[in-house]
Amino acid sequence: MKQNFDNNSFRDFEYIPGMDAWGRAKMFQAYLDDQLAKGQLNYRLVTSTGCGPVIEMGGKKMISLVSNDYLGFTQHPLVKQAAVDGISKYGAGAGASPAIGGHYDYHELLEKKIAGFFRKEHAIIYTTGYTSNSASLQCILTKDDLVILDAGVHTSVLEGCQRVNRKTVRHNDLDAYEHILQLSKGKHPLVLVIIDGVYSQDGDLAPLPEIITLCKKYGAKLMVDDAHGTGVIGKTGRGLIEACDAWNDVDLITGTFSKTFGHIGGYVVAGKEMVNYLKYQSRQHLFSASSTPAALAIVKAIELVDEQPYWMAALHDNMDYFRHGLLGLGLNIGDTQSAIFPVRVGDKIKNARICHAMQQMGVYANQINYPAVSMKDARIRMGVTALHERSHLDEVLNVWSDIKRQFKL
Ligand SMILES: Cc1ncc(COP(=O)(O)O)c(C=O)c1O
C-alpha cells in the first residue's frame, strides 16, 4: 500500500537516524511522487517565457504573481541593453574569483553605485543575495557572540548564524527583543540584532525606530535585510531605512540585486573598515568567481529607480488597488504594507488545493507552507509588480472570489 505523506514536510528528510543520504533520497522520492500525484507540489514548476506579469507554463498563458521583479526591470530595455553591452565589452564571465584576478572595474562601479544608493561610501557585492547574508554573517560572528533574530528573517540569515549563540524572537515582538537584550547586556563581545525591513512572507514592516532605540539602550549592533523594501518603500525607494530616516542608526544594510534590480547578486553596505574586513576575510566572496559582466544591468537598474520614478508610482497604484480588492472580498491578508500579499489559509492541504485550483483558472501564485512559515499558517503568497495591468489584477480578484466560495474561506 502506498504511504500517505500529507503530514510530512521537506524538513522530515533532512535527517533520519541511522539512514544515509541515499536512503533518505529514496524516501524523499516517494514523498515527492505522492505530493506530485496529488497536485500538492508547487516547486520548480517550469516556465517557458521570461519573468513578467503574464507567463507561459505547459503551453498555457497565466497571470503570474510569483516574481519579486517589483519595478519590472528584468524586462526594461535599458537594463537588458546594459547586460548585453557588458557582455560585449568584457565577455560572458569574470574568469576568476576577486582574490586572484576576477575583480574588474565594473565590480568597483557596482559597489560604489549600491553604496551611494544607500547614501554611504562603502559596499561589498556577493554573487547572490543569499550569500550576502550567510557569508557575511559567517565572517562577522564568532562563537562568543549572540545574534537576536526576528522569527521572520530569511533562511540565508539562519545559515549565517548556525554556529553562534542565537535567540529567535517572536515576529515584531518588542517586549521579547527587550527581554533578551537586557539579559545579554555585557555578556558577549558582540550582540547583533537582525531584522528585515519588509518581511518576505507577511509583507509587513519591522518596527525599526523602536528596535533602534532598544539596540542603542543595550549596546547592540543592528543589521537590516531590506530585500523586499528596496525599490518599494521610502520616498525614493531606499526602503524602510529611508522611510524611517534611520541612515545613521543601522550598522549593516544587506539586500539583493534579484528583486527590484532585476538581475542576481547581493550586497552589504557598512562602514569602511567592516566592508574591507569582509572583502578580504569573507571566503565565499574572495574565493568564488565574481559576478559576470551582465551585472552592469544592475548599475542601470539602480540609476533607473531615480531616473524613472514612474515605475515605483505604478507599483504603488497596483499595490493600493490589489489590497482594496482583496480586503473587499473579505480575505485575510494580515498586516502587509508592501507589494507582498499573503492570503492566509491555515491548513497546508487546503492551501495546496487552492494553489492548484488557481493555476487551473490561469493564475500562478505560490503556496507557502511549513517550514517557510509555521505549521498552521499556510498561505498563498502573491507579489504585484509595476508591470501588472488593471485587467490582470481584476482577473486575479475574480479568481479569488470563486476560490473563496469554493473553499469556504
Ligand atoms: C529577505 C530575503 N533576503 C535574502 C534573500 C536572498 O536573495 P537571493 O534570492 O537574491 O539570493 C531573499 C530571497 O528571496 C529574501 O527574501
XYZ file of C-alpha atoms and ligand atoms in Angstrom:
425
model
C 0.000 0.000 0.000
C 1.214 3.491 -0.813
C 2.288 5.669 2.081
C 0.395 8.906 2.711
C 2.876 11.767 3.180
C 0.370 14.566 3.833
C 1.693 15.183 7.325
C 5.319 15.387 6.207
C 7.375 18.344 5.032
C 10.769 18.674 3.301
C 12.355 19.074 6.712
C 11.491 15.481 7.714
C 14.000 14.173 5.183
C 16.979 16.246 6.313
C 17.969 13.743 9.000
C 16.666 10.251 9.695
C 18.625 8.461 12.461
C 20.778 5.645 11.064
C 19.895 6.378 7.436
C 22.432 7.641 4.902
C 21.796 10.207 2.165
C 20.844 7.567 -0.435
C 18.278 6.074 1.942
C 16.828 9.492 2.631
C 16.758 10.327 -1.078
C 14.768 7.131 -1.742
C 12.211 8.004 0.921
C 12.101 11.584 -0.281
C 11.411 10.362 -3.829
C 8.340 8.506 -2.528
C 7.233 11.714 -0.789
C 7.733 13.740 -3.999
C 5.810 11.204 -6.094
C 2.927 11.236 -3.611
C 2.738 15.031 -3.457
C 3.092 15.390 -7.230
C 0.300 12.877 -7.868
C -1.992 14.868 -5.578
C -1.130 18.206 -7.231
C 0.379 19.411 -3.956
C 3.908 20.047 -5.164
C 4.489 23.573 -6.311
C 8.273 23.869 -6.511
C 10.392 24.009 -9.665
C 7.434 24.476 -11.989
C 8.796 25.143 -15.441
C 8.025 28.477 -17.089
C 8.931 28.848 -20.731
C 8.707 32.629 -21.083
C 10.615 35.383 -19.241
C 9.724 36.859 -15.899
C 6.671 39.125 -16.259
C 3.014 39.698 -15.408
C 1.931 37.019 -17.876
C 3.946 33.860 -18.338
C 3.529 30.586 -20.175
C 3.579 27.253 -18.427
C 2.976 23.941 -20.151
C 1.688 25.811 -23.201
C -0.846 27.735 -21.110
C -0.768 31.504 -20.503
C -1.131 32.536 -16.873
C -1.116 35.712 -14.853
C 1.975 35.477 -12.701
C 2.226 36.728 -9.137
C 5.350 34.800 -8.244
C 8.151 37.216 -9.097
C 9.835 39.836 -6.920
C 10.563 41.902 -10.006
C 8.844 44.826 -8.303
C 9.597 47.557 -10.833
C 9.586 45.233 -13.839
C 13.272 45.903 -14.502
C 14.055 42.351 -15.653
C 12.297 43.404 -18.865
C 13.367 47.057 -19.075
C 15.040 47.658 -22.466
C 17.823 49.771 -20.947
C 18.555 47.179 -18.254
C 18.677 44.392 -20.831
C 20.872 46.501 -23.105
C 23.306 47.218 -20.253
C 23.734 43.452 -19.745
C 24.312 42.943 -23.468
C 26.805 45.829 -23.584
C 28.626 44.431 -20.551
C 28.988 41.038 -22.161
C 30.062 42.585 -25.495
C 32.780 44.588 -23.772
C 34.081 42.132 -21.174
C 32.907 38.687 -22.298
C 30.482 36.197 -20.806
C 32.205 35.585 -17.481
C 34.661 37.043 -14.986
C 37.035 34.095 -15.251
C 38.210 34.036 -11.634
C 37.386 34.957 -8.066
C 38.039 38.501 -6.767
C 41.110 37.320 -4.833
C 43.030 36.196 -7.887
C 42.140 38.166 -10.969
C 38.349 38.171 -11.147
C 37.902 41.700 -9.839
C 37.067 44.256 -12.554
C 36.260 47.926 -12.810
C 32.577 47.055 -13.296
C 32.592 45.403 -9.833
C 34.090 48.557 -8.340
C 31.433 50.612 -10.137
C 28.642 48.408 -8.829
C 29.968 48.584 -5.267
C 30.103 52.388 -5.465
C 26.625 52.581 -7.013
C 24.913 50.456 -4.390
C 26.728 52.189 -1.525
C 25.711 55.564 -2.972
C 22.121 54.390 -3.391
C 22.044 53.899 0.384
C 23.822 57.246 0.955
C 27.045 55.550 2.072
C 30.512 55.168 0.619
C 31.336 51.507 1.098
C 29.775 48.250 -0.020
C 30.785 44.709 -0.887
C 28.945 42.695 -3.517
C 28.284 38.968 -3.442
C 27.159 36.749 -6.291
C 23.803 36.094 -4.612
C 21.609 37.838 -2.073
C 21.670 34.595 -0.125
C 25.440 34.722 0.390
C 25.410 38.431 1.153
C 23.634 37.340 4.346
C 25.018 33.876 5.033
C 28.647 34.538 4.110
C 28.958 37.974 5.683
C 27.449 36.691 8.935
C 29.746 33.667 8.975
C 32.625 36.104 8.742
C 31.351 38.667 11.239
C 30.142 36.386 14.034
C 32.236 34.252 16.368
C 31.121 31.566 18.806
C 31.306 34.113 21.649
C 28.754 36.450 20.077
C 24.980 36.476 20.322
C 22.550 37.075 17.488
C 18.967 38.041 18.134
C 16.813 37.200 15.138
C 13.266 38.027 14.281
C 11.327 34.831 13.549
C 10.585 36.130 10.055
C 14.137 36.540 8.741
C 15.220 34.715 5.621
C 16.839 31.279 5.718
C 20.107 32.801 4.430
C 20.406 34.659 7.745
C 19.843 31.436 9.691
C 22.587 29.770 7.704
C 24.987 32.543 8.631
C 24.198 32.108 12.322
C 24.437 28.328 12.616
C 27.480 28.167 14.859
C 26.795 31.066 17.175
C 24.589 31.738 20.187
C 21.228 32.534 18.748
C 17.884 33.679 20.134
C 14.844 33.887 17.911
C 12.259 36.483 18.841
C 8.548 36.215 18.068
C 7.874 38.278 14.965
C 7.997 42.023 15.729
C 7.561 41.415 19.488
C 9.347 44.395 21.029
C 8.987 43.127 24.608
C 10.729 39.913 23.605
C 13.562 41.872 21.963
C 13.994 43.965 25.079
C 13.911 40.964 27.395
C 16.730 39.197 25.545
C 18.766 42.368 25.086
C 18.501 43.060 28.798
C 19.596 39.544 29.748
C 22.547 39.543 27.354
C 23.898 43.040 28.004
C 27.650 42.986 28.576
C 27.901 39.198 28.222
C 29.165 38.969 24.642
C 31.768 40.819 22.567
C 29.004 41.431 20.022
C 25.237 41.321 20.291
C 23.766 41.641 16.803
C 20.059 42.141 16.166
C 18.970 41.029 12.682
C 15.685 42.084 11.147
C 14.152 42.528 7.714
C 12.840 45.889 6.559
C 9.882 44.285 4.806
C 9.234 40.668 5.806
C 9.230 38.294 2.875
C 6.246 36.130 3.822
C 3.987 38.576 5.679
C 4.857 41.709 3.696
C 4.705 43.736 6.909
C 7.353 46.145 8.214
C 9.748 45.935 11.137
C 9.184 48.487 13.936
C 12.556 49.968 13.015
C 12.622 53.140 15.185
C 11.723 51.138 18.299
C 14.319 48.459 17.544
C 16.974 51.137 17.013
C 16.111 52.633 20.401
C 16.468 49.209 22.042
C 19.781 48.477 20.298
C 21.184 51.804 21.486
C 19.900 51.296 25.016
C 21.548 47.878 25.352
C 24.652 48.429 23.205
C 23.711 46.034 20.395
C 24.512 46.401 16.702
C 21.766 46.241 14.083
C 21.591 44.549 10.679
C 18.657 45.189 8.333
C 17.975 42.985 5.300
C 15.659 45.055 3.149
C 15.474 42.738 0.154
C 11.731 43.387 -0.223
C 11.639 47.038 0.815
C 14.218 48.283 -1.673
C 12.525 49.915 -4.641
C 9.179 49.604 -2.889
C 9.209 51.512 0.414
C 10.514 55.018 1.192
C 10.005 58.197 -0.820
C 12.710 57.313 -3.338
C 12.714 53.527 -2.940
C 15.576 53.228 -0.462
C 13.427 51.010 1.733
C 12.435 51.143 5.374
C 15.639 52.906 6.438
C 14.684 55.841 4.232
C 11.051 55.736 5.370
C 12.249 55.984 9.000
C 15.147 58.351 8.259
C 17.440 55.917 10.060
C 20.526 56.407 7.903
C 22.912 56.685 10.822
C 21.381 54.015 13.016
C 21.882 50.792 11.089
C 25.281 49.077 11.190
C 24.824 46.628 8.318
C 22.420 47.020 5.400
C 22.022 43.894 3.287
C 19.926 43.134 0.255
C 19.721 41.544 -3.120
C 20.005 42.513 -6.771
C 17.476 39.816 -7.712
C 14.280 41.687 -6.876
C 13.919 45.403 -7.671
C 17.253 45.499 -9.507
C 16.191 42.790 -11.939
C 19.337 40.658 -12.002
C 21.178 38.470 -9.449
C 23.637 39.127 -6.636
C 23.630 40.821 -3.266
C 25.380 43.400 -1.140
C 26.390 44.514 2.302
C 26.605 48.245 2.897
C 28.545 49.258 6.013
C 31.408 51.405 7.293
C 34.785 51.355 5.528
C 36.549 49.054 7.981
C 33.802 46.456 8.119
C 33.460 46.424 4.323
C 37.209 45.991 3.907
C 37.224 43.250 6.535
C 34.573 41.384 4.524
C 36.353 41.997 1.224
C 39.461 40.192 2.492
C 38.018 37.777 5.060
C 34.710 36.600 3.631
C 35.673 33.363 1.916
C 32.600 32.979 -0.281
C 33.313 36.433 -1.704
C 37.050 36.115 -2.028
C 37.329 32.573 -3.394
C 34.249 32.195 -5.561
C 34.034 33.565 -9.109
C 32.764 37.123 -9.205
C 29.631 38.429 -10.943
C 29.600 38.292 -14.712
C 29.753 41.453 -16.860
C 25.964 41.153 -17.280
C 25.902 42.650 -13.761
C 26.195 46.021 -15.483
C 22.421 45.600 -15.831
C 22.229 46.270 -12.085
C 24.082 49.565 -12.425
C 21.460 50.703 -14.946
C 18.605 49.442 -12.767
C 19.930 51.377 -9.756
C 20.027 54.543 -11.886
C 16.521 53.947 -13.207
C 14.987 53.917 -9.730
C 15.769 57.666 -9.635
C 15.608 58.484 -13.352
C 12.204 56.877 -13.936
C 10.242 57.203 -10.677
C 7.006 56.391 -12.523
C 7.725 52.670 -12.194
C 7.522 52.967 -8.435
C 4.376 55.092 -8.762
C 2.815 52.399 -10.981
C 3.778 49.736 -8.446
C 2.111 51.691 -5.644
C -1.070 52.164 -7.693
C -1.174 48.412 -8.185
C -0.440 47.711 -4.518
C -3.315 50.001 -3.427
C -5.726 48.573 -5.971
C -4.956 44.956 -5.167
C -5.042 45.481 -1.404
C -8.502 47.097 -1.647
C -9.703 44.306 -3.895
C -8.545 41.520 -1.582
C -9.876 43.266 1.518
C -13.147 43.927 -0.318
C -13.504 40.171 -0.781
C -13.025 39.732 2.968
C -9.772 37.812 2.636
C -7.246 37.786 5.454
C -4.042 39.401 4.180
C -2.605 40.224 7.602
C -0.725 43.471 8.039
C 1.029 43.707 4.682
C 2.256 47.170 3.743
C 4.292 46.215 0.725
C 3.961 44.531 -2.665
C 3.681 41.110 -0.978
C 0.137 39.823 -0.456
C -0.301 36.679 1.632
C -3.820 35.245 1.802
C -3.985 33.215 4.993
C -5.458 29.769 4.507
C -4.142 27.909 7.572
C -4.237 24.268 6.555
C -1.479 23.164 4.169
C -3.531 20.626 2.203
C -6.293 23.156 1.608
C -3.577 25.661 0.672
C -2.109 23.272 -1.904
C -5.553 22.639 -3.382
C -6.283 26.327 -3.643
C -2.967 26.937 -5.354
C -3.691 24.149 -7.816
C -7.226 25.425 -8.472
C -5.867 28.921 -9.111
C -3.480 27.516 -11.683
C -6.373 25.737 -13.399
C -8.066 29.154 -13.556
C -4.988 30.789 -15.092
C -3.362 32.388 -12.039
C 0.120 31.422 -10.899
C 0.714 32.174 -7.217
C 2.903 30.479 -4.630
C 1.763 28.214 -1.848
C 3.845 28.810 1.242
C 3.893 26.036 3.811
C 5.995 24.829 6.722
C 8.969 25.268 7.213
C 8.854 28.668 5.456
C 6.004 29.597 7.823
C 4.664 27.838 10.918
C 2.570 24.645 10.530
C -0.849 26.300 10.915
C -0.012 29.383 8.925
C -0.034 28.138 5.332
C -0.860 30.858 2.859
C -0.999 31.789 -0.804
C 1.666 34.397 -1.443
C 1.339 36.876 -4.285
C 3.571 39.716 -5.394
C 2.415 42.566 -7.572
C 4.753 44.493 -9.854
C 4.715 47.754 -11.774
C 4.010 45.787 -14.962
C 0.712 44.248 -13.874
C -2.203 45.848 -15.647
C -5.582 46.545 -14.061
C -7.119 43.781 -16.179
C -4.614 41.282 -14.708
C -5.414 42.295 -11.153
C -9.170 42.227 -11.852
C -8.853 38.737 -13.252
C -6.958 37.571 -10.156
C -9.599 39.138 -7.898
C -12.341 37.323 -9.830
C -10.480 34.066 -9.335
C -10.226 34.787 -5.603
C -13.950 35.436 -5.461
C -14.544 31.942 -6.895
C -11.907 30.373 -4.652
C -13.423 31.980 -1.570
C -16.808 30.453 -2.356
C -15.443 27.088 -3.429
C -13.134 26.638 -0.437
C -15.320 28.451 2.111
C -12.602 30.900 3.170
C 14.558 38.687 2.824
C 15.437 37.990 1.838
N 16.766 38.075 1.988
C 17.606 37.461 1.135
C 17.141 36.710 0.077
C 18.114 36.007 -0.841
O 18.222 36.702 -2.039
P 18.546 35.969 -3.438
O 17.328 35.152 -3.783
O 18.742 37.096 -4.363
O 19.734 35.129 -3.250
C 15.777 36.610 -0.123
C 15.271 35.801 -1.275
O 14.174 35.554 -1.505
C 14.897 37.252 0.785
O 13.568 37.153 0.638
